[in-house]
Coordinates of C-alpha atoms in Angstrom, one line a residue:
X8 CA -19.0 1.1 -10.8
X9 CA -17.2 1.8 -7.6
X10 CA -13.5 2.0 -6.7
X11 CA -12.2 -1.0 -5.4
X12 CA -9.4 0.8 -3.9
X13 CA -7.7 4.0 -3.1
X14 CA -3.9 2.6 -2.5
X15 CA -1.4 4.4 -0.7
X16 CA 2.0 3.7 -1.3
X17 CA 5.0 5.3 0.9
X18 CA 8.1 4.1 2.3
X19 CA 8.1 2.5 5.7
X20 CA 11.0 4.3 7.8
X21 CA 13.5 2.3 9.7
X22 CA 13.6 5.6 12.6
X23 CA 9.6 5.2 13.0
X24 CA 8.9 1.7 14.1
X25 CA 5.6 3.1 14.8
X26 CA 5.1 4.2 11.6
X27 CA 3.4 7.7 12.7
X28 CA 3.6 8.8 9.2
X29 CA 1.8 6.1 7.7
X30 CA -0.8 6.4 9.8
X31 CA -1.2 10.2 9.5
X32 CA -2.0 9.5 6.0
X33 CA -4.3 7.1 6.3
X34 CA -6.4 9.4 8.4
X35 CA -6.0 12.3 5.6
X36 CA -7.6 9.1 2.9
X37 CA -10.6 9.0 5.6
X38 CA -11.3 12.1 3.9
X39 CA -11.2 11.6 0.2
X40 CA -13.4 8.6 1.0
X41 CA -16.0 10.4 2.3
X42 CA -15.6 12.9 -0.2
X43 CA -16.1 10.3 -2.7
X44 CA -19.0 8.7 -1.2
X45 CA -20.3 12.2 -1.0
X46 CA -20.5 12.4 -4.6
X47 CA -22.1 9.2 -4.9
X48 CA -19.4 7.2 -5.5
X49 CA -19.0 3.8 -3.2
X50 CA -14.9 3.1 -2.0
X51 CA -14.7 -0.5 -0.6
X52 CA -10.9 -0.3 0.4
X53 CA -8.3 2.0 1.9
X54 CA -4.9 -0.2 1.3
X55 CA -1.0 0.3 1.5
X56 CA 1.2 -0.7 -0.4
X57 CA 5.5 -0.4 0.7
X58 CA 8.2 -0.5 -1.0
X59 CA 10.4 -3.5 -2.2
X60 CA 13.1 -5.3 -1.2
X61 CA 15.9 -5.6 -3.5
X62 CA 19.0 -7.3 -4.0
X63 CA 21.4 -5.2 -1.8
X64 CA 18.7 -5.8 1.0
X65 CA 19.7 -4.9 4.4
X66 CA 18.9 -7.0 7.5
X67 CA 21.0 -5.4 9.8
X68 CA 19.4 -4.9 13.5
X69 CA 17.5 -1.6 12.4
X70 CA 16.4 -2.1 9.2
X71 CA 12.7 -2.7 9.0
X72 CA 12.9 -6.1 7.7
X73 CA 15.0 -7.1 10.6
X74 CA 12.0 -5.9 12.6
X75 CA 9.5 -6.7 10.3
X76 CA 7.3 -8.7 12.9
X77 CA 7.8 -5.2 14.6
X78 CA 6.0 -3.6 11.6
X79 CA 3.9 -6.0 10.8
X80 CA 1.8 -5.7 13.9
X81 CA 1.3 -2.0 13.9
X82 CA 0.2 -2.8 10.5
X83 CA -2.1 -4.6 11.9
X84 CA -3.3 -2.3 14.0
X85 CA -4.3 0.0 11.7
X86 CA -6.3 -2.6 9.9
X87 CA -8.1 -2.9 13.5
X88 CA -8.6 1.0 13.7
X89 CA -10.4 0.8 10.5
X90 CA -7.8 3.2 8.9
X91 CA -7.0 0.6 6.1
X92 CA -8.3 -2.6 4.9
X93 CA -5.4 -4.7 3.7
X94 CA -1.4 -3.7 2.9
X95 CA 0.8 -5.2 1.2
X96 CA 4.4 -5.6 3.4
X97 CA 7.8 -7.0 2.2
X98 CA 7.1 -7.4 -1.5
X99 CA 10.4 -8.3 -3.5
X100 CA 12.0 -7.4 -6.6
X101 CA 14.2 -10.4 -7.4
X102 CA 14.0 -9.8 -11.7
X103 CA 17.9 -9.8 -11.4
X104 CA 20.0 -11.3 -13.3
X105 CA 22.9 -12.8 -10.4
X106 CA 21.9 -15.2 -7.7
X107 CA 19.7 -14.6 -4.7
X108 CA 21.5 -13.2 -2.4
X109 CA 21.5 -15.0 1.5
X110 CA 18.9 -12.1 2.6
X111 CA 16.7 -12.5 -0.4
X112 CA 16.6 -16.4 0.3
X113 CA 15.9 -15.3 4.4
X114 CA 13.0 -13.2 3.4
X115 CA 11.3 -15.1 0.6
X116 CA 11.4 -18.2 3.5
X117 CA 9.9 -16.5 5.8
X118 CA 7.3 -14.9 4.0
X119 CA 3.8 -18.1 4.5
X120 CA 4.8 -18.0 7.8
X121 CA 4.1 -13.9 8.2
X122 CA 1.1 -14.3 5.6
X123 CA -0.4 -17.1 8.3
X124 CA 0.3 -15.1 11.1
X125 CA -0.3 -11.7 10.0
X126 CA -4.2 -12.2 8.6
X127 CA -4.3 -8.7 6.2
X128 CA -1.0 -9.1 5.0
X129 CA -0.7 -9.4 1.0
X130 CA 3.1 -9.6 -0.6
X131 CA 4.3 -10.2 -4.2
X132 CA 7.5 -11.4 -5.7
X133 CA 8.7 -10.3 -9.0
X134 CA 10.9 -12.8 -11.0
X135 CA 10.7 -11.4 -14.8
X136 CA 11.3 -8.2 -15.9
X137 CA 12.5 -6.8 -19.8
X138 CA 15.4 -5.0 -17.9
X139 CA 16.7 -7.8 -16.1
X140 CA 14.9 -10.8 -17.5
X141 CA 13.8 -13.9 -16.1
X142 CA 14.9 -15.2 -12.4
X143 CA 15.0 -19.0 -12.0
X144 CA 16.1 -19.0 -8.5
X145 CA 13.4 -16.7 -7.9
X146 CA 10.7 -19.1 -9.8
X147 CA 11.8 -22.0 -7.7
X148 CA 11.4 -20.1 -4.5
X149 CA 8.0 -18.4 -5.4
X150 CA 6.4 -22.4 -6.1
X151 CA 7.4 -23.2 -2.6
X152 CA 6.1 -20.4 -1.3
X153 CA 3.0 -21.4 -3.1
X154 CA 3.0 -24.8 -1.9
X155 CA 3.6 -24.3 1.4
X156 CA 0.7 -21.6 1.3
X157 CA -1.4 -24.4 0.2
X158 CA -1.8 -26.1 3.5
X159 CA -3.7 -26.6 5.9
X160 CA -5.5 -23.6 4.1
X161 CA -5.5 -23.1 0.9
X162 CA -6.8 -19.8 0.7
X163 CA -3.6 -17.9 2.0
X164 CA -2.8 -18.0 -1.8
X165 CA -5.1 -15.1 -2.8
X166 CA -2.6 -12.7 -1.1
X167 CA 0.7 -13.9 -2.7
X168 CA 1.4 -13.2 -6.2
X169 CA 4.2 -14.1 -9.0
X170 CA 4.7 -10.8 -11.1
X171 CA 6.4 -10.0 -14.0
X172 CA 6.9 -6.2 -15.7
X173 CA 4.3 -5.1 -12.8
X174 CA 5.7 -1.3 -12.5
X175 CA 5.4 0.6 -9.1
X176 CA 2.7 2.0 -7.2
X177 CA -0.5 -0.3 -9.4
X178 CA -3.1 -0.2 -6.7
X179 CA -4.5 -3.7 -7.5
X180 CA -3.5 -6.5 -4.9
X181 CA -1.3 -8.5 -4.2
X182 CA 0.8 -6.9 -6.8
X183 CA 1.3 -3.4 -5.9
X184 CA 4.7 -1.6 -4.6
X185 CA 5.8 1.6 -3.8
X186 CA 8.9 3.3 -5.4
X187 CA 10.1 6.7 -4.2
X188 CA 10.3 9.2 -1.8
X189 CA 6.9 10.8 -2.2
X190 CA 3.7 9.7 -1.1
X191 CA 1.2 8.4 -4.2
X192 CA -2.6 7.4 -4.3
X193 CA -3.6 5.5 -7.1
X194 CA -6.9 4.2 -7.5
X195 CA -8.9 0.4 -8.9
X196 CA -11.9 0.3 -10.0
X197 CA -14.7 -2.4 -9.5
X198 CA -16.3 -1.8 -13.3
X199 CA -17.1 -4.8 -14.9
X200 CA -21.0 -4.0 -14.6
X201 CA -20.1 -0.7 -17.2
X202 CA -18.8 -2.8 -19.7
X203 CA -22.1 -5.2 -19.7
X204 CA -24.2 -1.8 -19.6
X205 CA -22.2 -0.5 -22.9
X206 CA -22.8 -3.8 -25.0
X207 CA -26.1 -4.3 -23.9
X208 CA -26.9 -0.8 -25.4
X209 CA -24.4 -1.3 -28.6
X210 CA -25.3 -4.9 -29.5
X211 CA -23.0 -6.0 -32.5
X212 CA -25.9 -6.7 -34.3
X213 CA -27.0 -3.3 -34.1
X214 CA -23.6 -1.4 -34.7
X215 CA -20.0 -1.7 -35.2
X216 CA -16.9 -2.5 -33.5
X217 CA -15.9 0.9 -33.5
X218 CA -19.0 2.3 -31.9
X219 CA -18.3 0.3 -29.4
X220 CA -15.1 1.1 -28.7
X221 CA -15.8 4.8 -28.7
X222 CA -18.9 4.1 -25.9
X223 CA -16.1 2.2 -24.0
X224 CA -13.7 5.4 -24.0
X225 CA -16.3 7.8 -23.7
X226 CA -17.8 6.2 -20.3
X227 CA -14.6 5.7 -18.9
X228 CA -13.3 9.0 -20.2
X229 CA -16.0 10.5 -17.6
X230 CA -14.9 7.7 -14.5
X231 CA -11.8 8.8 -15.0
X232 CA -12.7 12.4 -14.5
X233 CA -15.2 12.0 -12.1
X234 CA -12.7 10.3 -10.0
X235 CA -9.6 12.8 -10.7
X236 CA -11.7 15.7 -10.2
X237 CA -12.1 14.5 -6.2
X238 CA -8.7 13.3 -6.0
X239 CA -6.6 15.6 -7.8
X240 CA -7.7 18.9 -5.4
X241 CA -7.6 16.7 -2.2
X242 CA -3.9 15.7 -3.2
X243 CA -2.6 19.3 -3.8
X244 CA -4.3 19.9 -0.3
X245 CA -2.8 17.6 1.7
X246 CA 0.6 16.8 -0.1
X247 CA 0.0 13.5 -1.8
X248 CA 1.1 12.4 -5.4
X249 CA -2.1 11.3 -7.4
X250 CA -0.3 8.4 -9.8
X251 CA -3.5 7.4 -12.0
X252 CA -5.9 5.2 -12.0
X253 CA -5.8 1.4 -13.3
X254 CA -8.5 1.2 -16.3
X255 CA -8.7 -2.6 -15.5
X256 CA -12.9 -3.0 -14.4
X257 CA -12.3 -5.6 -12.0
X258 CA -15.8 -8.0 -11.7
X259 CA -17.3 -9.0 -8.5
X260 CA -18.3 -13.0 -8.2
X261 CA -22.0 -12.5 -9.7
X262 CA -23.4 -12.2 -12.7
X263 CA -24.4 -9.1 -13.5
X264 CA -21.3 -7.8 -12.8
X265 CA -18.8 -9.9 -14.4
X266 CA -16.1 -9.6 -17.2
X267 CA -16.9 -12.8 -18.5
X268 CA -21.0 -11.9 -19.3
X269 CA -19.0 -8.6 -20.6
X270 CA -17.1 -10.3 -23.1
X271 CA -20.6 -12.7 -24.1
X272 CA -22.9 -9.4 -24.3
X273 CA -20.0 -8.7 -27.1
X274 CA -22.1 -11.6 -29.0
X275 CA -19.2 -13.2 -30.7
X276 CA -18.9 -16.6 -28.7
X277 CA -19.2 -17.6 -24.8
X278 CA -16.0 -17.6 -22.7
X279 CA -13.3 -20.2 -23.3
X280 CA -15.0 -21.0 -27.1
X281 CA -13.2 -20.1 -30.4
X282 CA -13.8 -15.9 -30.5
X283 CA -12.4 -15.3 -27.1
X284 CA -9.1 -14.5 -27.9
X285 CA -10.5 -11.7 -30.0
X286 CA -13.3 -10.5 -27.9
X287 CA -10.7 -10.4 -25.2
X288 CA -8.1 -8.3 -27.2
X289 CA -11.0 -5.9 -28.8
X290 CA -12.3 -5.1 -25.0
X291 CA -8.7 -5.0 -23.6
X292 CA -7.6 -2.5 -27.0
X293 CA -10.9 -0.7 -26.2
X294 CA -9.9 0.4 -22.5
X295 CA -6.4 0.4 -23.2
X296 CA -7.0 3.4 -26.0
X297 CA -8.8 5.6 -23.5
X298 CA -7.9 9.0 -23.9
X299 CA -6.6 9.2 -20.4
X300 CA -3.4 8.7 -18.5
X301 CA -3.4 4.8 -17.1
X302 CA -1.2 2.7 -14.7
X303 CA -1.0 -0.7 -13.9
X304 CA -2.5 -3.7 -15.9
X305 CA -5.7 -1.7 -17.8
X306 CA -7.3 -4.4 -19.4
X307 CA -9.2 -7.3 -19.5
X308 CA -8.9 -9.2 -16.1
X309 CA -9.6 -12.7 -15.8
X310 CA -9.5 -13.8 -12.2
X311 CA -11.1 -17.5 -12.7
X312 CA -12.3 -17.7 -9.0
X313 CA -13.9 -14.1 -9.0
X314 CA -15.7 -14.6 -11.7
X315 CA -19.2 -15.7 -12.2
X316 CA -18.8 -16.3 -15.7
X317 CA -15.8 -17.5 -16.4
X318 CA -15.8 -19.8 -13.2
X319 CA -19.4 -21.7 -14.8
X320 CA -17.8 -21.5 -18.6
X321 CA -14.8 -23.5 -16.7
X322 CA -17.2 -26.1 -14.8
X323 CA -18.8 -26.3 -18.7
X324 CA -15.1 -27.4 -19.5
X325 CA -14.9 -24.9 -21.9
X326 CA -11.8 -23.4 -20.0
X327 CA -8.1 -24.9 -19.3
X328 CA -4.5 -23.7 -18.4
X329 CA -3.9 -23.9 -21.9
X330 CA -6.4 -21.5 -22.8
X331 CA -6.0 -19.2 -20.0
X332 CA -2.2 -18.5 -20.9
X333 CA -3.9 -17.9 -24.2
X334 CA -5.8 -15.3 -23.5
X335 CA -2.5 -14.3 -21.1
X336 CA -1.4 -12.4 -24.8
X337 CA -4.4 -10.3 -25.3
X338 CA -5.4 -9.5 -21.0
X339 CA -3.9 -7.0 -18.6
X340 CA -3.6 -9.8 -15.8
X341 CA -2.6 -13.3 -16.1
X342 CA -2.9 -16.0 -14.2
X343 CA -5.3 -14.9 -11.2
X344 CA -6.7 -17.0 -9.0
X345 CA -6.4 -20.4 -10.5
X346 CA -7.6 -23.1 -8.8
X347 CA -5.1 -25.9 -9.2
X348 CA -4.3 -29.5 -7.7
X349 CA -2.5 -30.3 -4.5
X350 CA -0.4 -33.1 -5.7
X351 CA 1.8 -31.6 -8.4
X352 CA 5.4 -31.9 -8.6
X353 CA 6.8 -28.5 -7.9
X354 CA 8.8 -28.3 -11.2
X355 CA 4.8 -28.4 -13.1
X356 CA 4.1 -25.1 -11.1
X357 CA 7.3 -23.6 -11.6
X358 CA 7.3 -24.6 -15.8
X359 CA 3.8 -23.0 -15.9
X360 CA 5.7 -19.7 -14.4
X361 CA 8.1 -20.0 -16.9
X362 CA 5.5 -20.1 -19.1
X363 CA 3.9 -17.0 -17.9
X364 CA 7.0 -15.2 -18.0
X365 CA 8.2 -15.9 -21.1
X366 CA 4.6 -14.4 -22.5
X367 CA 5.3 -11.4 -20.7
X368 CA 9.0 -10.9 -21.9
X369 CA 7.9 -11.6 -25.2
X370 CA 5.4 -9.1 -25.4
X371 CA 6.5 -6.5 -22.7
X372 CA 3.6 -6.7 -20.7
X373 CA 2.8 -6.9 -17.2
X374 CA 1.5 -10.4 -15.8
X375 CA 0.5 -12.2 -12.8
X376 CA -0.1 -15.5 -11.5
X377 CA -2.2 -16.5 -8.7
X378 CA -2.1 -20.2 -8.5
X379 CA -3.9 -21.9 -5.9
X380 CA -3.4 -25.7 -4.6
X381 CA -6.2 -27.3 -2.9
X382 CA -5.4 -29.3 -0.6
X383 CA -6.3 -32.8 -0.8
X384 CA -7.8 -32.5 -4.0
X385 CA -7.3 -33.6 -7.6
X386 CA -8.4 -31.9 -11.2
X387 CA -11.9 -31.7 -12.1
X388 CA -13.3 -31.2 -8.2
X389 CA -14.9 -28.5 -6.6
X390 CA -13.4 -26.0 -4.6
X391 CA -15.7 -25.2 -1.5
X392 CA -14.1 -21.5 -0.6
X393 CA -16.8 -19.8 1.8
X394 CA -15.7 -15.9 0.6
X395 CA -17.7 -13.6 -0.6
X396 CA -15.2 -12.3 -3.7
X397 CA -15.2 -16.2 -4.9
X398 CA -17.4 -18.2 -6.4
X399 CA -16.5 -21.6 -6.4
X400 CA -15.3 -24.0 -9.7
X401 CA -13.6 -27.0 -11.0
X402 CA -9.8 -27.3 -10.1
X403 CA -7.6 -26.9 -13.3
X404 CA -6.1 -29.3 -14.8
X405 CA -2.0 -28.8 -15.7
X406 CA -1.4 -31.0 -18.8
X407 CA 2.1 -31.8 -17.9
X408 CA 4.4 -34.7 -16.5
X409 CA 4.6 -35.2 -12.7
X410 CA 8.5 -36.1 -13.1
X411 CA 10.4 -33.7 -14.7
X412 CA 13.5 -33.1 -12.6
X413 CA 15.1 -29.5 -13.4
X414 CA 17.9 -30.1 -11.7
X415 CA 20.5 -30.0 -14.3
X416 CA 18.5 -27.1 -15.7
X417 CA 19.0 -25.0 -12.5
X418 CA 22.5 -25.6 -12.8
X419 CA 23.3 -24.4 -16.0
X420 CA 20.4 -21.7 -15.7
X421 CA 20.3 -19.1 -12.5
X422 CA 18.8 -16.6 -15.0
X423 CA 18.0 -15.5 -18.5
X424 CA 17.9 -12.2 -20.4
X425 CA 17.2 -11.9 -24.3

């Protein structure tokens, strides 16, 4: 186990183009890094996440999204100080249920082009949400911003997401946003490698399923206060907000440390065959019943691309779209980092959002989706990513018709709310 990241989120001020505040803090989180690592526990990021833009967005000639090029260097200028590793800047609330308005549309343009140009910039868009409900507008934007992503590198996608029911101040990426005046940590943790250590020591044929969940909430009953007995004193000390922490054990691209040998040590099936819906729900109940306060997704992540496991089980074949929205019911995340072709008419990407969203409105839950078009290639190729949180796999294929026209749909439809 270590913590994937300690995220800061605070407003960006329009009177502090500099952003001397922000970067105050960020030298205060040098401190409960190294008091971390002091107590033998390794932090791999330091990230910020501001707030959202809304509906009644302001681009007057002050506001910081007027100047967000302004903002968006310094930003990058702390990522060069080593203050922080990655931030996420300008993500959008558009769950509403009127029309975009003309600055929404401005911003949501604009946003592959700051993504290309600014390199640690990470943004999300949410379009969904049980209070407001589903935003088509919103949908249709977010698959061009995808597409356009797509070329001439396809990579830019890992740092634009599509949310829906993500609440404030998650520290996972590209989702998180900040809401309120305060300043909040909240903390990820890289723990896939616990879960495989639990189920190798309480094999199913050995005990039950409730042994094992009560080794699951007894080892991360002790993360949790391993980690809030560092954080919580350091943010009474220096005036932060400590939010919680996101039970979710995020895997790391090899295969002792992946959620998808986690879910196999369970011993009821390997990833993408018939037991996985319930091996995902029992591991995702498991965390999710922790005796602990928890934020953000905490649950069973999938992220296909980081993912030693469940990246070979999908160049076995044994994995699909259909099956990963599947699994989209019983997981904290969604959709993340999906592999998918380059030649798709837009209205297939924005009918698998719909999708998506509609899982998460039905079951008021938070979801994600991370799609990613390769460029130039079609289903059932390799992706050749050279990163070190990826492991390369099979592009996905979306069982759908390349000419659907939702025009007349649009129309008729700007949103929908049950």
């Amino acid at each position: 186990m270590k913590i994937r990241a300690i995220t800061i989120g605070q407003n960006l001020l329009e009177n502090d183009l500099k952003q001397k505040n922000l970067r105050k803090n960020l030298i205060k989180l040098q401190i409960l890094k190294k008091n971390f690592e002091n107590k033998g526990i390794e932090v791999e990021y330091i990230r910020f996440a501001a707030q959202p833009f809304l509906k009644s967005v302001n681009l007057s000639k002050n506001s910081i999204y007027q100047k967000r090029e302004e903002i968006l260097a310094v930003l990058e200028d702390l990522v060069d100080e080593k203050l922080m590793g990655i931030y996420a800047f300008m993500p959008g609330l558009c769950d509403q249920k009127t029309n975009l308005t003309d600055s929404q549309f401005i911003l949501l343009k604009d946003i592959p082009n700051l993504i290309y140009k600014y390199p640690n910039m990470f943004t999300s868009i949410q379009v969904g949400s049980n209070r407001e409900g589903i935003n088509f507008q919103a949908i249709k934007e977010c698959t061009k911003i995808i597409q356009q992503l797509s070329h001439p590198d396809p990579f830019q996608n890992v740092k634009f997401a599509v949310t829906f029911n993500v609440p404030p101040n998650t520290p996972f990426f590209p989702s998180a946003y900040h809401i309120g005046n305060d300043h909040k940590i909240s903390i990820a943790i890289e723990a896939a490698d616990e879960i495989i250590s639990i189920l190798k020591n309480n094999s199913i044929n050995s005990t039950n399923l409730k042994n094992i969940k009560t080794a699951i909430q007894k080892r991360f009953e002790e993360i949790f206060d391993k980690i809030h007995s560092i954080v919580s004193p350091f943010c009474k000390e220096h005036g932060f907000t400590f939010v919680g922490m996101d039970f979710s054990p995020a895997p790391y691209p090899t295969k002792e440390k992946s959620i998808g040998t986690a879910l196999e040590e369970l011993g009821l099936c390997k990833f993408g065959e018939t037991g996985t819906v319930f091996s995902v729900g029992f591991l995702t109940e498991a965390l999710q019943s922790v005796n602990r306060p928890k934020i953000g997704f905490s649950g069973f992540m999938q992220p296909l691309l980081e993912d030693f496991t469940i990246s070979l089980r999908n160049n076995e074949n044994k994995v699909d779209i259909s099956k990963l929205l599947l699994y989209s019911t019983m997981c904290g995340l969604g959709l993340d980092c999906v592999p998918i072709p380059d030649n798709l008419n837009p209205t297939v990407i924005e009918l698998l959002l719909m999708d998506l969203g509609m899982i998460s409105l039905r079951l008021k839950k938070p979801l994600t989706a991370r799609l990613m078009p390769i460029k130039n290639k079609n289903a059932g190729e390799m992706t050749d990513f050279d990163f070190e949180y990826f492991t390369n796999s099979k592009i996905c294929n979306l069982n759908s018709s390349n000419q659907i026209d939702l025009q007349d749909f649009y129309k008729n439809n700007s949103s929908y709310r049950f």
